[in-house]
mmCIF file of C-alpha atoms in Angstrom:
data_model
loop_
_atom_site.group_PDB
_atom_site.id
_atom_site.type_symbol
_atom_site.label_atom_id
_atom_site.label_comp_id
_atom_site.label_asym_id
_atom_site.label_seq_id
_atom_site.Cartn_x
_atom_site.Cartn_y
_atom_site.Cartn_z
ATOM 1 C CA MET A 1 -69.310 -6.149 -20.778
ATOM 2 C CA ALA A 2 -71.823 -5.824 -18.414
ATOM 3 C CA ALA A 3 -73.517 -1.726 -17.933
ATOM 4 C CA GLY A 4 -72.873 -0.302 -15.436
ATOM 5 C CA VAL A 5 -69.370 -2.117 -15.218
ATOM 6 C CA ILE A 6 -66.608 0.125 -14.405
ATOM 7 C CA VAL A 7 -62.815 -1.561 -15.303
ATOM 8 C CA VAL A 8 -60.149 1.025 -14.072
ATOM 9 C CA ILE A 9 -56.547 -0.638 -16.184
ATOM 10 C CA ILE A 10 -52.971 0.409 -14.181
ATOM 11 C CA VAL A 11 -50.447 0.707 -15.466
ATOM 12 C CA ALA A 12 -47.195 0.316 -12.753
ATOM 13 C CA VAL A 13 -44.817 2.436 -14.348
ATOM 14 C CA PHE A 14 -41.120 0.909 -12.659
ATOM 15 C CA LEU A 15 -37.949 3.583 -12.937
ATOM 16 C CA PRO A 16 -34.287 2.217 -12.165
ATOM 17 C CA THR A 17 -33.032 3.231 -9.211
ATOM 18 C CA GLN A 18 -30.525 5.099 -8.885
ATOM 19 C CA THR A 19 -27.295 2.924 -6.792
ATOM 20 C CA THR A 20 -24.439 5.299 -5.562
ATOM 21 C CA ILE A 21 -21.316 4.235 -6.298
ATOM 22 C CA LEU A 22 -18.289 4.085 -3.573
ATOM 23 C CA GLN A 23 -15.429 5.008 -6.058
ATOM 24 C CA LYS A 24 -12.208 3.903 -4.854
ATOM 25 C CA ASN A 25 -9.628 5.678 -4.663
ATOM 26 C CA GLU A 26 -5.594 3.831 -3.931
ATOM 27 C CA LYS A 27 -4.261 5.798 -2.838
ATOM 28 C CA LEU A 28 -5.563 6.332 0.263
ATOM 29 C CA GLY A 29 -5.516 3.609 2.679
ATOM 30 C CA LEU A 30 -5.768 3.114 6.969
ATOM 31 C CA TYR A 31 -4.527 0.761 9.238
ATOM 32 C CA ILE A 32 -6.342 -2.450 9.221
ATOM 33 C CA LEU A 33 -7.468 -4.138 12.963
ATOM 34 C CA THR A 34 -9.927 -5.528 14.370
ATOM 35 C CA PRO A 35 -10.643 -4.300 18.354
ATOM 36 C CA SER A 36 -9.651 -7.132 20.042
ATOM 37 C CA PRO A 37 -5.951 -8.547 20.410
ATOM 38 C CA THR A 38 -7.760 -12.114 20.150
ATOM 39 C CA THR A 39 -8.906 -11.614 16.495
ATOM 40 C CA THR A 40 -10.527 -14.691 14.389
ATOM 41 C CA LEU A 41 -10.885 -14.933 10.359
ATOM 42 C CA SER A 42 -14.688 -13.784 10.878
ATOM 43 C CA ASP A 43 -13.715 -10.560 12.672
ATOM 44 C CA LEU A 44 -11.368 -10.113 10.132
ATOM 45 C CA LYS A 45 -13.547 -10.680 7.091
ATOM 46 C CA ASP A 46 -15.661 -7.786 8.901
ATOM 47 C CA ALA A 47 -13.159 -5.547 9.690
ATOM 48 C CA TYR A 48 -11.840 -5.311 6.270
ATOM 49 C CA ALA A 49 -15.357 -4.816 5.014
ATOM 50 C CA GLU A 50 -16.272 -2.015 7.247
ATOM 51 C CA ALA A 51 -12.304 0.369 6.232
ATOM 52 C CA ALA A 52 -12.940 -0.936 1.938
ATOM 53 C CA SER A 53 -17.086 0.368 3.303
ATOM 54 C CA THR A 54 -15.346 3.643 3.339
ATOM 55 C CA GLY A 55 -13.505 4.256 -0.496
ATOM 56 C CA ILE A 56 -10.019 3.452 0.569
ATOM 57 C CA GLY A 57 -8.249 2.232 -1.941
ATOM 58 C CA ARG A 58 -4.639 0.869 0.187
ATOM 59 C CA SER A 59 -3.955 -1.083 3.870
ATOM 60 C CA ASN A 60 -0.704 -1.782 5.141
ATOM 61 C CA VAL A 61 0.202 -5.076 5.578
ATOM 62 C CA TYR A 62 3.849 -5.556 7.628
ATOM 63 C CA LEU A 63 5.498 -8.572 7.548
ATOM 64 C CA PHE A 64 8.309 -10.303 9.414
ATOM 65 C CA TRP A 65 10.419 -12.323 8.358
ATOM 66 C CA SER A 66 11.334 -14.223 11.686
ATOM 67 C CA THR A 67 7.560 -15.150 11.552
ATOM 68 C CA LEU A 68 7.311 -15.706 7.519
ATOM 69 C CA GLU A 69 11.081 -17.356 6.577
ATOM 70 C CA PRO A 70 10.696 -19.779 10.304
ATOM 71 C CA GLN A 71 13.557 -22.315 8.868
ATOM 72 C CA GLN A 72 15.520 -20.957 5.692
ATOM 73 C CA GLY A 73 14.034 -22.178 2.893
ATOM 74 C CA GLN A 74 10.586 -22.657 4.603
ATOM 75 C CA TYR A 75 8.394 -20.030 4.541
ATOM 76 C CA ASP A 76 4.767 -19.799 6.982
ATOM 77 C CA TRP A 77 2.681 -17.831 3.551
ATOM 78 C CA LYS A 78 -0.490 -18.683 6.040
ATOM 79 C CA ILE A 79 -0.741 -15.592 7.562
ATOM 80 C CA PRO A 80 0.311 -13.648 4.877
ATOM 81 C CA ASP A 81 -1.824 -15.680 2.592
ATOM 82 C CA ALA A 82 -5.203 -14.309 4.497
ATOM 83 C CA LEU A 83 -4.567 -11.427 4.817
ATOM 84 C CA MET A 84 -3.655 -10.478 1.253
ATOM 85 C CA SER A 85 -6.941 -12.255 0.439
ATOM 86 C CA LEU A 86 -9.116 -9.809 2.681
ATOM 87 C CA ASN A 87 -7.063 -7.415 0.899
ATOM 88 C CA LYS A 88 -7.779 -8.806 -3.221
ATOM 89 C CA GLN A 89 -11.212 -9.464 -1.819
ATOM 90 C CA ASN A 90 -12.117 -5.669 -1.366
ATOM 91 C CA ASP A 91 -9.857 -3.839 -4.104
ATOM 92 C CA LEU A 92 -7.540 -2.813 -2.287
ATOM 93 C CA LYS A 93 -3.495 -2.329 -3.221
ATOM 94 C CA VAL A 94 -1.297 -3.078 -0.165
ATOM 95 C CA THR A 95 1.331 -0.843 0.736
ATOM 96 C CA LEU A 96 4.049 -3.159 2.134
ATOM 97 C CA TYR A 97 6.388 -3.074 5.337
ATOM 98 C CA PHE A 98 9.748 -5.304 5.519
ATOM 99 C CA SER A 99 11.653 -5.172 8.693
ATOM 100 C CA ILE A 100 14.705 -4.947 7.933
ATOM 101 C CA ILE A 101 15.554 -1.814 9.879
ATOM 102 C CA ASN A 102 12.382 -1.670 12.180
ATOM 103 C CA ASN A 103 12.464 1.690 14.287
ATOM 104 C CA ARG A 104 15.612 1.343 16.899
ATOM 105 C CA VAL A 105 15.477 -3.125 15.791
ATOM 106 C CA PHE A 106 18.047 -4.770 13.280
ATOM 107 C CA GLY A 107 15.266 -6.522 12.432
ATOM 108 C CA PRO A 108 13.935 -8.459 13.840
ATOM 109 C CA PHE A 109 15.490 -11.347 11.904
ATOM 110 C CA PRO A 110 15.170 -15.415 11.968
ATOM 111 C CA THR A 111 17.089 -17.164 14.900
ATOM 112 C CA TRP A 112 19.361 -19.553 12.616
ATOM 113 C CA MET A 113 20.057 -16.047 10.712
ATOM 114 C CA ARG A 114 22.419 -15.657 14.183
ATOM 115 C CA GLU A 115 23.724 -12.295 13.473
ATOM 116 C CA PRO A 116 23.979 -11.014 9.717
ATOM 117 C CA GLN A 117 25.989 -7.490 8.860
ATOM 118 C CA LEU A 118 24.949 -5.497 5.947
ATOM 119 C CA ASP A 119 26.598 -6.919 4.112
ATOM 120 C CA ASP A 120 26.485 -8.993 -0.128
ATOM 121 C CA ASN A 121 25.218 -11.905 2.441
ATOM 122 C CA LEU A 122 22.263 -9.982 3.770
ATOM 123 C CA LYS A 123 22.176 -7.987 0.893
ATOM 124 C CA GLU A 124 20.958 -11.452 -1.527
ATOM 125 C CA LYS A 125 18.679 -13.210 0.988
ATOM 126 C CA THR A 126 16.966 -10.345 1.298
ATOM 127 C CA VAL A 127 16.324 -9.518 -2.354
ATOM 128 C CA LYS A 128 15.338 -13.418 -2.695
ATOM 129 C CA ILE A 129 12.177 -13.575 0.008
ATOM 130 C CA LEU A 130 11.304 -9.999 -1.359
ATOM 131 C CA ASP A 131 11.014 -11.518 -4.332
ATOM 132 C CA ASP A 132 8.985 -14.105 -3.845
ATOM 133 C CA ILE A 133 7.007 -11.958 -1.591
ATOM 134 C CA LEU A 134 6.075 -9.323 -4.885
ATOM 135 C CA SER A 135 6.081 -12.708 -7.556
ATOM 136 C CA ARG A 136 3.466 -13.818 -4.957
ATOM 137 C CA TYR A 137 1.118 -11.384 -4.032
ATOM 138 C CA GLY A 138 0.346 -9.149 -6.834
ATOM 139 C CA ILE A 139 -1.305 -6.423 -5.113
ATOM 140 C CA VAL A 140 1.720 -4.602 -3.308
ATOM 141 C CA ASP A 141 2.622 -2.032 -5.297
ATOM 142 C CA HIS A 142 4.217 -0.253 -2.166
ATOM 143 C CA MET A 143 7.515 -1.203 -0.383
ATOM 144 C CA ILE A 144 8.678 0.184 2.646
ATOM 145 C CA ILE A 145 12.824 -1.554 2.546
ATOM 146 C CA GLY A 146 13.695 0.042 6.771
ATOM 147 C CA GLY A 147 11.022 1.682 9.122
ATOM 148 C CA GLY A 148 11.526 4.449 11.083
ATOM 149 C CA VAL A 149 15.329 4.260 10.689
ATOM 150 C CA ASP A 150 15.935 7.859 12.305
ATOM 151 C CA ALA A 151 15.231 6.141 15.862
ATOM 152 C CA TYR A 152 18.097 2.980 14.279
ATOM 153 C CA PHE A 153 20.851 5.367 13.037
ATOM 154 C CA ARG A 154 20.609 7.415 15.905
ATOM 155 C CA GLU A 155 22.393 4.877 18.370
ATOM 156 C CA HIS A 156 24.290 3.543 14.717
ATOM 157 C CA GLU A 157 25.355 6.414 13.300
ATOM 158 C CA LYS A 158 28.266 4.885 11.541
ATOM 159 C CA ASP A 159 26.044 2.376 9.673
ATOM 160 C CA ILE A 160 24.450 5.055 8.008
ATOM 161 C CA THR A 161 26.268 4.769 4.307
ATOM 162 C CA LYS A 162 26.436 1.078 4.562
ATOM 163 C CA TYR A 163 23.017 1.056 4.988
ATOM 164 C CA GLU A 164 22.739 3.891 2.387
ATOM 165 C CA GLU A 165 25.195 1.305 -0.091
ATOM 166 C CA PHE A 166 22.576 -1.794 0.887
ATOM 167 C CA PHE A 167 19.573 -0.356 0.208
ATOM 168 C CA THR A 168 20.835 1.290 -2.937
ATOM 169 C CA ASP A 169 22.011 -2.859 -4.351
ATOM 170 C CA VAL A 170 18.249 -4.421 -3.440
ATOM 171 C CA TYR A 171 16.697 -1.316 -4.863
ATOM 172 C CA ASN A 172 18.740 -1.704 -8.111
ATOM 173 C CA GLU A 173 17.612 -5.794 -8.703
ATOM 174 C CA LEU A 174 14.567 -5.335 -6.832
ATOM 175 C CA LYS A 175 13.570 -2.466 -9.546
ATOM 176 C CA GLU A 176 14.723 -4.744 -11.784
ATOM 177 C CA LYS A 177 13.039 -8.108 -11.230
ATOM 178 C CA HIS A 178 8.548 -5.637 -10.014
ATOM 179 C CA PRO A 179 9.772 -2.508 -12.446
ATOM 180 C CA ASN A 180 6.270 -1.390 -10.866
ATOM 181 C CA VAL A 181 6.792 -2.048 -7.837
ATOM 182 C CA LYS A 182 7.893 1.576 -5.501
ATOM 183 C CA PHE A 183 10.095 1.087 -3.111
ATOM 184 C CA GLY A 184 11.383 4.195 0.238
ATOM 185 C CA ASN A 185 12.082 4.458 3.698
ATOM 186 C CA SER A 186 10.043 5.113 6.061
ATOM 187 C CA PHE A 187 11.303 8.135 9.084
ATOM 188 C CA SER A 188 9.625 8.502 12.258
ATOM 189 C CA LEU A 189 8.095 12.488 11.227
ATOM 190 C CA HIS A 190 8.180 13.619 15.226
ATOM 191 C CA GLY A 191 11.453 11.764 15.674
ATOM 192 C CA VAL A 192 12.858 13.621 13.068
ATOM 193 C CA LEU A 193 12.015 17.044 14.188
ATOM 194 C CA ASN A 194 12.217 16.409 18.079
ATOM 195 C CA HIS A 195 15.944 15.291 17.595
ATOM 196 C CA GLN A 196 16.952 17.407 15.063
ATOM 197 C CA GLN A 197 18.430 14.952 12.260
ATOM 198 C CA GLU A 198 16.839 16.287 9.103
ATOM 199 C CA ASP A 199 19.688 15.842 7.675
ATOM 200 C CA LEU A 200 19.776 12.099 8.130
ATOM 201 C CA VAL A 201 16.201 12.075 5.593
ATOM 202 C CA GLY A 202 18.911 14.106 3.755
ATOM 203 C CA LYS A 203 21.252 11.213 3.427
ATOM 204 C CA LEU A 204 19.208 7.861 3.371
ATOM 205 C CA ASN A 205 16.556 9.905 0.530
ATOM 206 C CA GLN A 206 17.435 6.409 -2.100
ATOM 207 C CA GLY A 207 14.175 4.672 -4.077
ATOM 208 C CA ASP A 208 10.817 5.842 -5.508
ATOM 209 C CA PHE A 209 9.481 7.773 -2.458
ATOM 210 C CA ILE A 210 10.325 8.687 1.718
ATOM 211 C CA ALA A 211 7.352 7.563 4.180
ATOM 212 C CA PHE A 212 6.867 9.312 7.743
ATOM 213 C CA THR A 213 4.700 8.186 10.243
ATOM 214 C CA TYR A 214 4.030 11.642 12.381
ATOM 215 C CA PHE A 215 2.220 11.158 15.861
ATOM 216 C CA PRO A 216 1.927 14.697 17.384
ATOM 217 C CA VAL A 217 4.692 13.891 20.782
ATOM 218 C CA ASN A 218 7.317 15.584 22.273
ATOM 219 C CA THR A 219 10.701 13.007 23.853
ATOM 220 C CA LEU A 220 8.373 11.850 26.035
ATOM 221 C CA ASN A 221 4.681 10.780 23.701
ATOM 222 C CA GLU A 222 2.329 12.905 25.515
ATOM 223 C CA ILE A 223 0.706 15.635 22.737
ATOM 224 C CA ASP A 224 2.094 18.606 23.424
ATOM 225 C CA LYS A 225 0.937 20.540 19.643
ATOM 226 C CA THR A 226 -2.545 22.385 18.613
ATOM 227 C CA PRO A 227 -4.166 21.434 15.616
ATOM 228 C CA GLU A 228 -2.459 23.465 14.155
ATOM 229 C CA ASP A 229 0.864 22.550 14.923
ATOM 230 C CA ALA A 230 1.013 19.847 14.199
ATOM 231 C CA GLY A 231 -0.165 20.899 10.566
ATOM 232 C CA LYS A 232 3.033 22.988 10.635
ATOM 233 C CA ASN A 233 5.274 20.070 10.638
ATOM 234 C CA LEU A 234 3.121 18.305 8.027
ATOM 235 C CA GLU A 235 4.455 21.112 5.812
ATOM 236 C CA LYS A 236 8.474 20.680 6.728
ATOM 237 C CA ILE A 237 8.116 17.929 5.207
ATOM 238 C CA LEU A 238 8.141 19.335 1.319
ATOM 239 C CA ASP A 239 12.073 20.045 2.843
ATOM 240 C CA LEU A 240 13.649 17.502 3.792
ATOM 241 C CA VAL A 241 12.039 14.858 1.179
ATOM 242 C CA GLY A 242 12.969 17.562 -1.665
ATOM 243 C CA ASP A 243 12.090 17.037 -5.204
ATOM 244 C CA LYS A 244 11.176 13.305 -4.649
ATOM 245 C CA GLN A 245 7.373 11.748 -3.644
ATOM 246 C CA ILE A 246 5.822 11.585 -0.858
ATOM 247 C CA ALA A 247 4.417 8.949 1.927
ATOM 248 C CA LEU A 248 2.104 9.342 5.117
ATOM 249 C CA MET A 249 1.953 6.134 6.273
ATOM 250 C CA GLU A 250 0.016 6.072 9.171
ATOM 251 C CA MET A 251 -0.768 9.314 10.296
ATOM 252 C CA SER A 252 -2.667 9.538 13.908
ATOM 253 C CA TRP A 253 -3.469 11.317 16.637
ATOM 254 C CA SER A 254 -4.325 10.017 20.138
ATOM 255 C CA THR A 255 -7.740 10.802 21.820
ATOM 256 C CA ALA A 256 -6.449 9.086 24.708
ATOM 257 C CA GLU A 257 -6.634 11.605 27.523
ATOM 258 C CA SER A 258 -3.999 10.589 29.869
ATOM 259 C CA VAL A 259 -1.446 11.741 27.152
ATOM 260 C CA GLY A 260 -3.143 15.305 25.943
ATOM 261 C CA GLY A 261 -5.387 13.611 24.021
ATOM 262 C CA SER A 262 -9.116 14.626 23.430
ATOM 263 C CA ASN A 263 -12.175 13.352 20.050
ATOM 264 C CA ASP A 264 -12.174 17.422 19.073
ATOM 265 C CA GLY A 265 -8.204 17.124 17.832
ATOM 266 C CA GLN A 266 -8.401 14.325 16.656
ATOM 267 C CA VAL A 267 -11.041 15.665 13.980
ATOM 268 C CA LYS A 268 -9.379 19.222 13.792
ATOM 269 C CA PHE A 269 -6.359 17.608 12.602
ATOM 270 C CA MET A 270 -7.974 14.672 10.542
ATOM 271 C CA LYS A 271 -8.533 17.693 8.923
ATOM 272 C CA ILE A 272 -5.895 19.954 8.151
ATOM 273 C CA VAL A 273 -3.494 16.192 7.034
ATOM 274 C CA TYR A 274 -6.285 15.628 3.919
ATOM 275 C CA ASP A 275 -6.211 18.972 3.751
ATOM 276 C CA PHE A 276 -2.332 18.604 3.760
ATOM 277 C CA TYR A 277 -3.396 15.976 1.115
ATOM 278 C CA ARG A 278 -5.166 17.632 -1.860
ATOM 279 C CA LYS A 279 -3.062 20.884 -1.786
ATOM 280 C CA ASN A 280 -0.179 18.478 -3.050
ATOM 281 C CA GLU A 281 -1.683 16.049 -4.445
ATOM 282 C CA PRO A 282 0.233 15.689 -6.867
ATOM 283 C CA ARG A 283 3.823 15.251 -4.891
ATOM 284 C CA PHE A 284 1.324 11.932 -2.709
ATOM 285 C CA GLU A 285 2.110 7.745 -3.438
ATOM 286 C CA PHE A 286 -0.153 7.806 -0.990
ATOM 287 C CA LEU A 287 -1.769 8.164 2.501
ATOM 288 C CA THR A 288 -2.867 5.497 5.495
ATOM 289 C CA TRP A 289 -4.664 7.110 8.874
ATOM 290 C CA PHE A 290 -3.164 4.925 11.993
ATOM 291 C CA ARG A 291 -6.406 3.216 12.658
ATOM 292 C CA GLN A 292 -9.446 1.487 12.592
ATOM 293 C CA TYR A 293 -9.577 0.819 15.833
ATOM 294 C CA ASP A 294 -8.320 1.002 19.585
ATOM 295 C CA ARG A 295 -7.511 -1.017 21.131
ATOM 296 C CA PRO A 296 -6.942 -2.342 24.813
ATOM 297 C CA VAL A 297 -4.540 -0.391 26.925
ATOM 298 C CA GLU A 298 -1.926 -3.774 27.800
ATOM 299 C CA SER A 299 -2.640 -4.985 24.148
ATOM 300 C CA CYS A 300 -0.285 -2.595 22.806
ATOM 301 C CA MET A 301 1.945 -2.685 26.104
ATOM 302 C CA LYS A 302 2.572 -5.842 24.822
ATOM 303 C CA GLY A 303 2.966 -5.267 21.272
ATOM 304 C CA LEU A 304 6.236 -2.877 21.680
ATOM 305 C CA ASN A 305 9.690 -3.643 21.578
ATOM 306 C CA THR A 306 12.116 -2.578 24.193
ATOM 307 C CA SER A 307 15.040 -4.132 23.095
ATOM 308 C CA PHE A 308 18.416 -2.763 22.250
ATOM 309 C CA ASP A 309 16.184 0.793 24.026
ATOM 310 C CA VAL A 310 17.572 2.504 26.822
ATOM 311 C CA SER A 311 14.140 5.427 26.673
ATOM 312 C CA PHE A 312 12.142 2.283 26.703
ATOM 313 C CA GLY A 313 12.635 1.233 29.362
ATOM 314 C CA ASN A 314 11.601 3.961 31.175
ATOM 315 C CA GLU A 315 8.018 2.674 32.505
ATOM 316 C CA PHE A 316 6.143 6.131 32.059
ATOM 317 C CA VAL A 317 7.173 6.839 28.056
ATOM 318 C CA LEU A 318 6.650 2.980 27.947
ATOM 319 C CA GLN A 319 2.683 3.601 29.698
ATOM 320 C CA HIS A 320 2.291 6.895 27.725
ATOM 321 C CA THR A 321 4.018 5.305 24.284
ATOM 322 C CA ALA A 322 1.348 1.906 24.833
ATOM 323 C CA GLU A 323 -1.981 4.844 26.037
ATOM 324 C CA TYR A 324 -0.594 7.101 22.665
ATOM 325 C CA ILE A 325 -1.012 3.844 20.471
ATOM 326 C CA CYS A 326 -4.927 2.188 22.031
ATOM 327 C CA GLY A 327 -6.044 5.702 21.294
ATOM 328 C CA THR A 328 -5.607 6.507 17.835
ATOM 329 C CA GLY A 329 -8.569 4.626 16.876
ATOM 330 C CA LEU A 330 -11.519 6.185 14.207
ATOM 331 C CA ILE A 331 -13.099 3.110 16.742
ATOM 332 C CA ASP A 332 -13.152 2.789 19.789
ATOM 333 C CA SER A 333 -12.508 -0.535 21.554
ATOM 334 C CA ASP A 334 -16.557 -1.252 21.896
ATOM 335 C CA LYS A 335 -17.485 -0.906 18.395
ATOM 336 C CA ASN A 336 -18.169 3.116 19.117
ATOM 337 C CA PRO A 337 -17.338 5.379 16.810
ATOM 338 C CA LYS A 338 -15.080 8.165 17.755
ATOM 339 C CA PRO A 339 -16.344 11.626 15.718
ATOM 340 C CA ALA A 340 -13.354 11.594 13.586
ATOM 341 C CA TRP A 341 -15.348 7.878 11.859
ATOM 342 C CA GLU A 342 -16.940 10.314 10.012
ATOM 343 C CA GLU A 343 -14.824 12.724 8.888
ATOM 344 C CA PHE A 344 -12.910 10.139 7.427
ATOM 345 C CA LYS A 345 -15.414 8.331 5.962
ATOM 346 C CA LYS A 346 -15.825 12.404 4.248
ATOM 347 C CA GLN A 347 -12.751 12.978 3.714
ATOM 348 C CA VAL A 348 -11.878 9.650 1.370
ATOM 349 C CA GLN A 349 -14.989 10.330 -0.675
ATOM 350 C CA PHE A 350 -13.720 13.701 -0.809
ATOM 351 C CA ASN A 351 -10.658 13.036 -2.588
ATOM 352 C CA PRO A 352 -11.832 11.142 -6.135
ATOM 353 C CA ASN A 353 -8.771 9.960 -7.900
ATOM 354 C CA SER A 354 -6.896 12.083 -9.726
#
């Protein structure tokens, strides 16, 4: 080595980088959708990826018999396959909403069924289609057979016993075929409380769990409660269900000022909801927040079903309903996150699987 030349050897030490592994919680979910009602598959993929990045472990999928089996014995699986594929790709379990009853509507059923009744014929057809769905999609672990049943039975009280028997028969046959899937009905908590229907929950407490949606509104669909008052309504669920497991399927707080909403109220109520969940976690099947994105109000107006519904014929109530629903997103329709979006992510990550 030449004199005066100093050789410096630099040893680079590479330490392993630490990566945070996102922990999924299968009990916590989000109703996933895009901000635009004209949705592309690419838009849906982005929405699912964004939702899954929060750590949720499930989503809601809504299937309607009228579109799934437009011709007797001929299923149209295109849209359900796409939705279920996105859930599977993002490692999400599915709560499936299937509408034998859909709020005030019986059905909707395919036209070829004409005028079905709560009888053995409908029971057999229901078992067949639900068995086919569950056999096709293994990621469905909870199913709502009747949704918002309190609204329907306010006008069809004489059919309560028939539905009770119908549900029990359908449940028993499906449970034998799919023992790992849990079945239940859903009620709107605000509807039950606003119309004094607490007894109905006890009459239709069949299945593996009782699910609730909740909008903190009066009969005009205006927010008339503080987040703290709404939290007290949640506490009433424990008395309503007795020893049954509970599920919160569509929890929401609108930020639309026209119905009394605000960003601050949405954040406060979200904290109260997840506190309620943590205090009662062993009783919970799942808790799904409604919903990911706002949409333009006119799209929610088009989506409202006014069939068989005198009160919804009131344009004032109809407008408020659309404004409430389209303002419940955690991200606005221009893709700007609301304060509750960051809070949602915090709350999901604060609740590891038990």
